[in-house]
Short mmCIF file of C-alpha atoms (C1' of nucleotides) in Angstrom, two decimals:
data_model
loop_
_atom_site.label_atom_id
_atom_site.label_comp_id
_atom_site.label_asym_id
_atom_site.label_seq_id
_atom_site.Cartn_x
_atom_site.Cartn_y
_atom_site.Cartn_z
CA UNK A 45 74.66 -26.71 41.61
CA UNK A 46 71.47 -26.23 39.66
CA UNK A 47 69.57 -26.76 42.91
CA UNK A 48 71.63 -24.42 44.65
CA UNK A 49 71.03 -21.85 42.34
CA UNK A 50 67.40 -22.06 42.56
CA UNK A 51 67.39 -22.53 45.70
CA UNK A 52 69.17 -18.98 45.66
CA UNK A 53 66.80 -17.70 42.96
CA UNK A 54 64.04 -18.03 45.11
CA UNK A 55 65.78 -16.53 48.36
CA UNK A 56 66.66 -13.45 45.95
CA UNK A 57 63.44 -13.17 44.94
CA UNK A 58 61.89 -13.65 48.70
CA UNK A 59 63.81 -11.18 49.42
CA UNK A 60 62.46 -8.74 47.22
CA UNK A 61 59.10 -9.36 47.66
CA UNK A 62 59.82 -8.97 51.58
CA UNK A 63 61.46 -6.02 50.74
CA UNK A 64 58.69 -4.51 48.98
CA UNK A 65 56.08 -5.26 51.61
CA UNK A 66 58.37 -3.57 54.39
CA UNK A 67 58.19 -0.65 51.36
CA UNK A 68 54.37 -0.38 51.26
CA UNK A 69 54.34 -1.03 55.04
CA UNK A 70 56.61 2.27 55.75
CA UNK A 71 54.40 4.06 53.31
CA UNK A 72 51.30 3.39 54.80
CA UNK A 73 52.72 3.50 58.25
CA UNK A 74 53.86 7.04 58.04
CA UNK A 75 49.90 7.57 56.28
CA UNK A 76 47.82 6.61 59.06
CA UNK A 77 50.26 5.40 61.88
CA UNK A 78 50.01 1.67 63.35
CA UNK A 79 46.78 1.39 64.86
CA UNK A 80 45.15 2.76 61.68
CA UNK A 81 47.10 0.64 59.29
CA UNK A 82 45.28 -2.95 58.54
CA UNK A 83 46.82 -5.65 57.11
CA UNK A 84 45.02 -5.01 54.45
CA UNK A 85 45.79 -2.00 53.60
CA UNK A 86 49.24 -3.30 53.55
CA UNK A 87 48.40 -6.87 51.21
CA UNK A 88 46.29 -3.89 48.87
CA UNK A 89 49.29 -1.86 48.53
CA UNK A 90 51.85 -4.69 47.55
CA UNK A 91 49.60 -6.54 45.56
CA UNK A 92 48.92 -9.79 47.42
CA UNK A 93 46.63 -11.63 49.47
CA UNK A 94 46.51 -10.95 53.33
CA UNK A 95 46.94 -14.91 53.81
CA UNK A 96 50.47 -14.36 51.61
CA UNK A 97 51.54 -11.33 53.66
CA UNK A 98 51.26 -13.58 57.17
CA UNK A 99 53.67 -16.05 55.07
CA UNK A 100 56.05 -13.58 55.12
CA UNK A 101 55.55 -11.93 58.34
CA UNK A 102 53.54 -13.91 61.49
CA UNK A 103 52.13 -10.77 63.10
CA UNK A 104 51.16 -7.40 62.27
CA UNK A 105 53.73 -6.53 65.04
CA UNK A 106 56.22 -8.51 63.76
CA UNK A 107 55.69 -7.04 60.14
CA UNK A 108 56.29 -3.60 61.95
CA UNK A 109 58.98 -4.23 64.38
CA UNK A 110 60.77 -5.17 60.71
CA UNK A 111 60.31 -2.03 59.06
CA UNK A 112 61.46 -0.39 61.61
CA UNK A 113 64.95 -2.47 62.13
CA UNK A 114 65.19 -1.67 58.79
CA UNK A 115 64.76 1.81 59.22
CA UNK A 116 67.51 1.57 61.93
CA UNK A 117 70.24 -0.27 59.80
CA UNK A 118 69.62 2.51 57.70
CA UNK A 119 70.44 5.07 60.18
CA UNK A 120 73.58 2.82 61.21
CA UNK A 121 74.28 2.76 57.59
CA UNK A 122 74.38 6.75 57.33
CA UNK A 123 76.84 7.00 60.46
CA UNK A 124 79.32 4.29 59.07
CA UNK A 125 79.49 6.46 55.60
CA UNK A 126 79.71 9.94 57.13
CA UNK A 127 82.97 11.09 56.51
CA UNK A 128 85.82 11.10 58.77
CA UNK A 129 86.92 14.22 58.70
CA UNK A 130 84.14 16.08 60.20
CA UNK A 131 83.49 17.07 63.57
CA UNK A 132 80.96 15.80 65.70
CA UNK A 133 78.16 18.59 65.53
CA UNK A 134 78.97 18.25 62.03
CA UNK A 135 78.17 14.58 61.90
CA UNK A 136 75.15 14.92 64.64
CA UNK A 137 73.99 17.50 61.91
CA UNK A 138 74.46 15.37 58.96
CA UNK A 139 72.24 13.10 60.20
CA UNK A 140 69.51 14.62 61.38
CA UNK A 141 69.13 16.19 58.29
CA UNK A 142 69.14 12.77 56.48
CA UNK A 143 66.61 11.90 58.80
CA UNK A 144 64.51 14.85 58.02
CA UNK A 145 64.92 14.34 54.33
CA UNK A 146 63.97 10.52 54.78
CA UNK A 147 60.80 12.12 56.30
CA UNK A 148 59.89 14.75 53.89
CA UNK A 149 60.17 11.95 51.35
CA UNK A 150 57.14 10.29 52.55
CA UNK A 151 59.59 7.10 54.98
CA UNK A 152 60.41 6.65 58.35
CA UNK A 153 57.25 7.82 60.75
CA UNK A 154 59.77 7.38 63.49
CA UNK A 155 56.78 5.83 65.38
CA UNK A 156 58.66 5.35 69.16
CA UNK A 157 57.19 8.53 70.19
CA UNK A 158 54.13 8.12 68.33
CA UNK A 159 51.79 5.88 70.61
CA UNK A 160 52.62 4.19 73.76
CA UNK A 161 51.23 1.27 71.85
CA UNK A 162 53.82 1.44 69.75
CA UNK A 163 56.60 2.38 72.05
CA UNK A 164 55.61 -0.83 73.94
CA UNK A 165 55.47 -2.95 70.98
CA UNK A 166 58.90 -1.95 70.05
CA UNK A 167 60.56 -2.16 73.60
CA UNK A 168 59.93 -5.92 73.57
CA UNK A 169 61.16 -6.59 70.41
CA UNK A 170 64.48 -7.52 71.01
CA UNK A 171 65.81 -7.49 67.60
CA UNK A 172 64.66 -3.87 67.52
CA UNK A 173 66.12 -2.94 70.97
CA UNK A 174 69.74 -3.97 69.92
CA UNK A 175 69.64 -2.12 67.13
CA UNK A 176 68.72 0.96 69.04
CA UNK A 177 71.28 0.62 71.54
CA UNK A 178 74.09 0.20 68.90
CA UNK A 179 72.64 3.13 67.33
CA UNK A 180 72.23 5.12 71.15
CA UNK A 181 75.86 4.22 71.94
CA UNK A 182 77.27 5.91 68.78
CA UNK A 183 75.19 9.18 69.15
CA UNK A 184 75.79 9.14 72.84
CA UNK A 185 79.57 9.26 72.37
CA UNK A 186 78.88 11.94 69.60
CA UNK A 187 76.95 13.87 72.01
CA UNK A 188 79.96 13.81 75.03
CA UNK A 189 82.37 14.88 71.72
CA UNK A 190 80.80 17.39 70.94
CA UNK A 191 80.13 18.92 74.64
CA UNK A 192 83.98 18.78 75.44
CA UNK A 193 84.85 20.46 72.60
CA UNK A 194 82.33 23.16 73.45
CA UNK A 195 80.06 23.28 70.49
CA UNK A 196 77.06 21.86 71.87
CA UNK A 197 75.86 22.87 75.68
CA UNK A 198 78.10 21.26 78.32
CA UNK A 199 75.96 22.34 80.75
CA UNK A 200 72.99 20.51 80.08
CA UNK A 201 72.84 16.50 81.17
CA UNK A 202 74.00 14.68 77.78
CA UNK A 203 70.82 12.50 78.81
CA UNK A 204 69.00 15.56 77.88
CA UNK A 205 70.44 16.49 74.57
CA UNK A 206 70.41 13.22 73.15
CA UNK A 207 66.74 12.35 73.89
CA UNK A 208 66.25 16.07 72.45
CA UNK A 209 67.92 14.94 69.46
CA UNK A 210 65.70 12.20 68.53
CA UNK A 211 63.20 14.21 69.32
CA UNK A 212 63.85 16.35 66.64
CA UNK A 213 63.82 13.74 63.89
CA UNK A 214 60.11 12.83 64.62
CA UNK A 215 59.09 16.75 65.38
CA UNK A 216 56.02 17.53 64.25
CA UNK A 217 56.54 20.72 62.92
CA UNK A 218 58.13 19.04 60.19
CA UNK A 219 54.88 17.93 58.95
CA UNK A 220 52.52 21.16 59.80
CA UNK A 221 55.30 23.60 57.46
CA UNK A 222 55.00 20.62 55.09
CA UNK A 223 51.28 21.02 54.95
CA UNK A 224 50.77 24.28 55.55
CA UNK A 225 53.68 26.61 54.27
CA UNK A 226 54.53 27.06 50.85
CA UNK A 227 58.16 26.01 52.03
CA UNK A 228 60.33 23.95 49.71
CA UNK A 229 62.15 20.71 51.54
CA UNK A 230 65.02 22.37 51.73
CA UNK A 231 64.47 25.50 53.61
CA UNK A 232 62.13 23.25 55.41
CA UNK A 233 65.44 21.16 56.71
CA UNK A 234 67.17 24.03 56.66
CA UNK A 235 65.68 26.18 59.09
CA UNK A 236 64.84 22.83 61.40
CA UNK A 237 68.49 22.30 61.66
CA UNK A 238 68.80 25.71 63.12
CA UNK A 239 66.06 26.17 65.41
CA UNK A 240 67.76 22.37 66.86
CA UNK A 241 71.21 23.33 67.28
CA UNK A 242 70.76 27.24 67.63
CA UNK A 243 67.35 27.44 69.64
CA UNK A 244 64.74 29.56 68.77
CA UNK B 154 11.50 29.17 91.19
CA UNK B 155 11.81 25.83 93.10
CA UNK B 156 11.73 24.68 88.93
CA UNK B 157 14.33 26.79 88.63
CA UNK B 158 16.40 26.19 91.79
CA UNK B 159 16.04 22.26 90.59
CA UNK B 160 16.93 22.81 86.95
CA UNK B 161 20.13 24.92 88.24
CA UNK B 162 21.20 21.86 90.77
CA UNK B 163 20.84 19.36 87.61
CA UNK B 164 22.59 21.51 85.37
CA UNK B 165 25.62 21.71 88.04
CA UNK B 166 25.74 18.12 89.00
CA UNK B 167 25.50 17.08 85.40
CA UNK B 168 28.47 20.01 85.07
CA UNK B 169 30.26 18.32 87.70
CA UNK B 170 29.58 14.81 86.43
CA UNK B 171 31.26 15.66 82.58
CA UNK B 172 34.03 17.47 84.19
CA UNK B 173 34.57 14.15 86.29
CA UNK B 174 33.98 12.48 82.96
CA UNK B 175 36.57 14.55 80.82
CA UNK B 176 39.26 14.22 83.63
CA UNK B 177 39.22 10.66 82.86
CA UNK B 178 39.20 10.87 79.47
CA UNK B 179 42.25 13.12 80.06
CA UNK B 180 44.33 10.56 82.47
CA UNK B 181 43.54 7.55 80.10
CA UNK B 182 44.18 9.58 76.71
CA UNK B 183 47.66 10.78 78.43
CA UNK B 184 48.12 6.60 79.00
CA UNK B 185 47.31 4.77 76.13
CA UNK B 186 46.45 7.18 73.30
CA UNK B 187 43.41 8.00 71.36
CA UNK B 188 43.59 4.75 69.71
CA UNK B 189 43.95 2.33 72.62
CA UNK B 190 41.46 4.39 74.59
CA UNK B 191 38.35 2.65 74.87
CA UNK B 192 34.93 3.93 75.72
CA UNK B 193 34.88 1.13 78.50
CA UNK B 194 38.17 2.37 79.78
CA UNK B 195 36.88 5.77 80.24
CA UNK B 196 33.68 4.42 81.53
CA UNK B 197 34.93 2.40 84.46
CA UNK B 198 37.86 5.11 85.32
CA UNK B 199 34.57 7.30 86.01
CA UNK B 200 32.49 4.87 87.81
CA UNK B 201 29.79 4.76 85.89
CA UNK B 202 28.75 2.42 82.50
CA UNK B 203 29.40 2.97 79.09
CA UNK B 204 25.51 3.69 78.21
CA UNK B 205 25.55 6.55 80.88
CA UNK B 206 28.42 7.69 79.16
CA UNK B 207 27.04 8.51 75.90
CA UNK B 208 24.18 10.34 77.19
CA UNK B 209 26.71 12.95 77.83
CA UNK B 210 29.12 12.52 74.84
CA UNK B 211 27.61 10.65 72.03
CA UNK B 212 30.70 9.50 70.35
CA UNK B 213 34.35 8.73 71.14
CA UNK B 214 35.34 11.77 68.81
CA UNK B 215 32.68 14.09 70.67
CA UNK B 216 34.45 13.17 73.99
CA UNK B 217 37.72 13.41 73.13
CA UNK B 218 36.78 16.90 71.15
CA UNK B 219 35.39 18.21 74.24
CA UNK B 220 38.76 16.91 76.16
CA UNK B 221 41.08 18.80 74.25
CA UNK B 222 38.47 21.84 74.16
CA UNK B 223 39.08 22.30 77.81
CA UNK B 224 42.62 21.76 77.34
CA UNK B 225 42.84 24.93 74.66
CA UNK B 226 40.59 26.72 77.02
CA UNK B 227 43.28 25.85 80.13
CA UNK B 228 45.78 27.18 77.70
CA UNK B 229 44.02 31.04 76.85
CA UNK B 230 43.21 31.12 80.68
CA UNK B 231 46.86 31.02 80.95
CA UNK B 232 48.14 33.88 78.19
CA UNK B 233 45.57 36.04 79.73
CA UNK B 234 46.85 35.32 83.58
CA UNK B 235 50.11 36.24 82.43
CA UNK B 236 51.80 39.51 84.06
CA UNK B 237 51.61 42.24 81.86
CA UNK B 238 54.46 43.55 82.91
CA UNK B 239 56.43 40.07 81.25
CA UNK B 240 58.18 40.35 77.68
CA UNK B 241 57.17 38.55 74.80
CA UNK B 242 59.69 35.84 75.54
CA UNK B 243 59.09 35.68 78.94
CA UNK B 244 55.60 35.19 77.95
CA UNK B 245 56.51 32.30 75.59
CA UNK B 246 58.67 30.72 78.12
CA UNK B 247 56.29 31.15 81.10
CA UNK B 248 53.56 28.98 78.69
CA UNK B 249 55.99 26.45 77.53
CA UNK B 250 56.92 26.16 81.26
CA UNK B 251 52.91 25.53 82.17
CA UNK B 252 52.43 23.36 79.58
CA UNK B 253 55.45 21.01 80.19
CA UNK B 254 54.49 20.99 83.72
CA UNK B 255 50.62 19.92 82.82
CA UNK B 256 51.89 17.32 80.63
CA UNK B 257 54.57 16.27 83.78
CA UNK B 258 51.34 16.17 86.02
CA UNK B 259 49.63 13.30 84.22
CA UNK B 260 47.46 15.84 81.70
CA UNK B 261 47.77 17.21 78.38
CA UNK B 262 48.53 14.49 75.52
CA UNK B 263 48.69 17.22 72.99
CA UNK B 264 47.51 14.59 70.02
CA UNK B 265 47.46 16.94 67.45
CA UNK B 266 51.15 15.91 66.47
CA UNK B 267 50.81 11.73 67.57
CA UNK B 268 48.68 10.61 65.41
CA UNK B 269 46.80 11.72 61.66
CA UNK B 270 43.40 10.17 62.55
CA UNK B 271 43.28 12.29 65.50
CA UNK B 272 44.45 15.40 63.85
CA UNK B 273 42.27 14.75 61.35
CA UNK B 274 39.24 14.11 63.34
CA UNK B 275 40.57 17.64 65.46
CA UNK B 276 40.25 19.55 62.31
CA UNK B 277 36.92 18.34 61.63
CA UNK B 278 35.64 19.73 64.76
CA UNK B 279 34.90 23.47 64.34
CA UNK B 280 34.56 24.14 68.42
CA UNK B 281 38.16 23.09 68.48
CA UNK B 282 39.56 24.85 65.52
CA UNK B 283 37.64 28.31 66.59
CA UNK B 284 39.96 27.94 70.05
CA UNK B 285 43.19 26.61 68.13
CA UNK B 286 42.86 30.17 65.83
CA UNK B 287 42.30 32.06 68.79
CA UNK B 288 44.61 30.76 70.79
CA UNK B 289 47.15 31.05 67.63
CA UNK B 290 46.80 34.56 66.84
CA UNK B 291 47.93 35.39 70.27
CA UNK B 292 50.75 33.43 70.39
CA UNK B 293 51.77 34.50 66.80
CA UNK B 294 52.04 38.18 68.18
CA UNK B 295 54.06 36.96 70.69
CA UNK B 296 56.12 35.75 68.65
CA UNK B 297 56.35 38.29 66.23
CA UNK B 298 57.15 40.73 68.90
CA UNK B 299 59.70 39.17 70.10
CA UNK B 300 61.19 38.69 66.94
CA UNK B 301 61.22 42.23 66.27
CA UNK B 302 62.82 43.45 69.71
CA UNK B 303 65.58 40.44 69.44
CA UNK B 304 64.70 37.97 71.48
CA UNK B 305 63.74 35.37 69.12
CA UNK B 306 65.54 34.89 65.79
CA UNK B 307 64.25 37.61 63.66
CA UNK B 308 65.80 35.55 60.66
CA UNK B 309 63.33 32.41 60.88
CA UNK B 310 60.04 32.50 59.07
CA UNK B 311 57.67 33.16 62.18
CA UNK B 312 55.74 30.06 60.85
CA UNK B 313 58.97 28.27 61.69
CA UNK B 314 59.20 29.45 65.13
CA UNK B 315 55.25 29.07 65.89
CA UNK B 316 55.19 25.70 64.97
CA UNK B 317 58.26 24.39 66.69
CA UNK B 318 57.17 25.91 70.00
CA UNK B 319 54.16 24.03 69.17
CA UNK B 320 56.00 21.21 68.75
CA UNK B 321 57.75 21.63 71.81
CA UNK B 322 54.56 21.31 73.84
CA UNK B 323 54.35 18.20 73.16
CA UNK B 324 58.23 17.25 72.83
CA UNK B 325 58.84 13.11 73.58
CA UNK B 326 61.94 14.21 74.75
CA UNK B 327 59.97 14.87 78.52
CA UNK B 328 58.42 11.56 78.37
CA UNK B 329 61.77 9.81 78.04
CA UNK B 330 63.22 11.73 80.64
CA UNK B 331 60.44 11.33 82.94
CA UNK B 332 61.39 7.80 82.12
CA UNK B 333 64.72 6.66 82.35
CA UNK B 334 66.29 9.66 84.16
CA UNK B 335 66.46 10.48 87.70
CA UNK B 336 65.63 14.03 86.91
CA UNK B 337 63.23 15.98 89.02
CA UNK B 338 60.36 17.64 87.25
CA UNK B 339 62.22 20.84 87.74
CA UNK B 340 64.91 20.22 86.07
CA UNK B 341 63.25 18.16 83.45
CA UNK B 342 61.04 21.71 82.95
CA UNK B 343 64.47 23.77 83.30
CA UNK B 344 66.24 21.52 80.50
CA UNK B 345 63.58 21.38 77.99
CA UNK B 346 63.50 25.71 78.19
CA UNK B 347 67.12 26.01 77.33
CA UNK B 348 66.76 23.40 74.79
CA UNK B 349 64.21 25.14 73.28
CA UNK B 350 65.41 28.42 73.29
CA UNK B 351 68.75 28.16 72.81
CA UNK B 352 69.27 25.30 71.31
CA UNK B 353 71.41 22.12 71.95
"C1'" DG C 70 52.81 -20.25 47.77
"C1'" DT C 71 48.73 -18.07 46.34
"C1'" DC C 72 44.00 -17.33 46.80
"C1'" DT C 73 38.63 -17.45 48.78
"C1'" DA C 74 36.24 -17.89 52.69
"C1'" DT C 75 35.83 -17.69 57.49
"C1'" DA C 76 36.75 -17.97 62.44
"C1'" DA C 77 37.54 -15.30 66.73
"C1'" DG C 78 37.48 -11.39 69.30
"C1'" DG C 79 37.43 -6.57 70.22
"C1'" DA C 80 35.23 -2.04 70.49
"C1'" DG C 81 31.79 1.57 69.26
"C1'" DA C 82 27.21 2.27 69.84
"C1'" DT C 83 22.24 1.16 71.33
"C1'" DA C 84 17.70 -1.32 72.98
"C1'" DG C 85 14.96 -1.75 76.56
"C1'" DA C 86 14.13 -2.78 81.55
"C1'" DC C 87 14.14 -0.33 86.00
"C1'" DG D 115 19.39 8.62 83.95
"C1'" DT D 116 21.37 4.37 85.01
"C1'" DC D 117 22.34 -0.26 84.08
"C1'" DT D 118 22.53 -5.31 81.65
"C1'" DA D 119 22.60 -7.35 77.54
"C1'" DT D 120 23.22 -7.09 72.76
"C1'" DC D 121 24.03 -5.57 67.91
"C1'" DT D 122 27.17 -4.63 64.35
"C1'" DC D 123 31.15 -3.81 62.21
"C1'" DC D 124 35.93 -4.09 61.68
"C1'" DT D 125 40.45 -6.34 62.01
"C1'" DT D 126 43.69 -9.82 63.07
"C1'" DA D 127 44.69 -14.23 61.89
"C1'" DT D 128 43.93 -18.95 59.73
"C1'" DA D 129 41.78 -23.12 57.33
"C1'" DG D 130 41.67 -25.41 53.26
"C1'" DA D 131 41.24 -25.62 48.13
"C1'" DC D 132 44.23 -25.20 43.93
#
DNA sequence: GTCTATAAGGAGATAGAC
DNA sequence: GTCTATCTCCTTATAGAC
């Protein structure tokens, strides 16, 4: 029992430590994007050595791929709460806006689009890849709601709107009013959400 | 004269040579990236070796500067090609169109928005800023006028409008289509308009 | 498990011959 | 002006002491 519950002890704490890595790694990550980030920067920002980070994570790929799964289980997390009751354009809404918010807040670099580097890196991570699909599969069916009840464009391949979608979690004009408007966040998301849905 | 006549034929073959030079640079940028290009890469797509290279660029940042120089330039050729007799939206939309076929083509990376070490070395380079204000105060009347005769949302900041059409330049969305569609350019091109300016 | 020190290799940039 | 060969620095990754 006492073994077992330091054997427990030192999972939890593992665990946190891990977790704070994959905290610094996001941080930096969405700083400089992959090919700038070193694994040093990363060690600098948690606080240990390099040679401790690589106990935790083999590869500077690997270390990646993992904050970015966890990015993803976050996403999955947001659907599962959303509540019931709401329509889908309501829910596709929802959660791009969380996913702007996460962005304005300094996370998620939403790095796919980024690099083909990247993109590459990510596609062969399998891990990664089923997480994405689970993810695609309940945005896709989202996306065919909300065309057949007419409030997003039946017209247009839902292929086309979906891909648009994520596009607009990682669009860059997110960061240029950031930088160079005196916007607040909010009309920031605000106006995003309607230049997505509504068009410009 | 016959000093002259020579100098002249240098000067053009040397012309011809960078403008062989920068295509590369385009083709493997539009690959790999700015930070998987390497000066080798660019190199042996020319034909020629890396030392002959920097005797006409004399950095990485110099040559990819004058890449996306030519690229602006491509872009103000366009605006003033445009029928006069076009609206301001038609304007927009005939650019957007150009642009998304470039990028379709094999050309244009637009980095600006992929990573910050290239946007940060862009906005270090004054040659390149000069164009990117010229080429924005056109497109900001645009946009303006069209706001104020109704075709464009007169309700969005015109920041907000500028830099999503920015934005959607460069959208990943095409690149994923391009991808794992079937679609034909055209409709790729015809998809990503409506998307853009009328929303999902 | 954590560190110091270092190996291994890649990529930007250049020296110097032709 | 072009090339071969090389320098130098940076970054990933690890060996080995404590």
């Amino acid at each position: 029992m006492s073994i077992l519950a330091k054997f427990s002890f030192k999972d939890q704490a593992f665990k946190l430590r891990e977790n704070a890595i994959l905290d610094a790694t996001t941080t930096v990550l969405s700083g400089k994007g992959y090919d700038l980030m070193t694994m040093d920067d990363v060690a600098g920002a948690v606080g240990i050595s390099k040679p401790s980070l690589y106990k935790h994570f083999k590869s500077k790929e690997e270390l990646v791929g993992e904050a970015m799964i966890r990015l993803l289980d976050g996403a999955i997390e947001q659907i599962a709460a959303l509540d019931a009751g709401l329509t889908p354009l309501e829910k596709l809404s929802a959660l791009l806006e969380w996913a702007l918010r996460v962005r304005l807040g300094g996370g998620l670099p939403f790095l796919p689009s980024t690099s083909p580097h990247v993109r590459d890196m990510l596609m062969r991570n399998i891990k990664y890849m089923l997480k994405v699909v689970k993810l695609n599969r309940q945005l896709e069916a989202l996306v065919k709601q909300a065309q057949k009840d007419g409030s997003l464009n039946a017209e247009l391949p839902s292929d086309v709107i979906l891909f648009s979608y994520y596009a607009r979690t990682c669009d860059p004009a997110v960061e240029f009013l950031s930088k160079f408007s005196k916007m607040s966040d909010d009309d920031i998301v605000r106006h995003m959400l309607t230049v997505a849905f509504k068009g410009l």
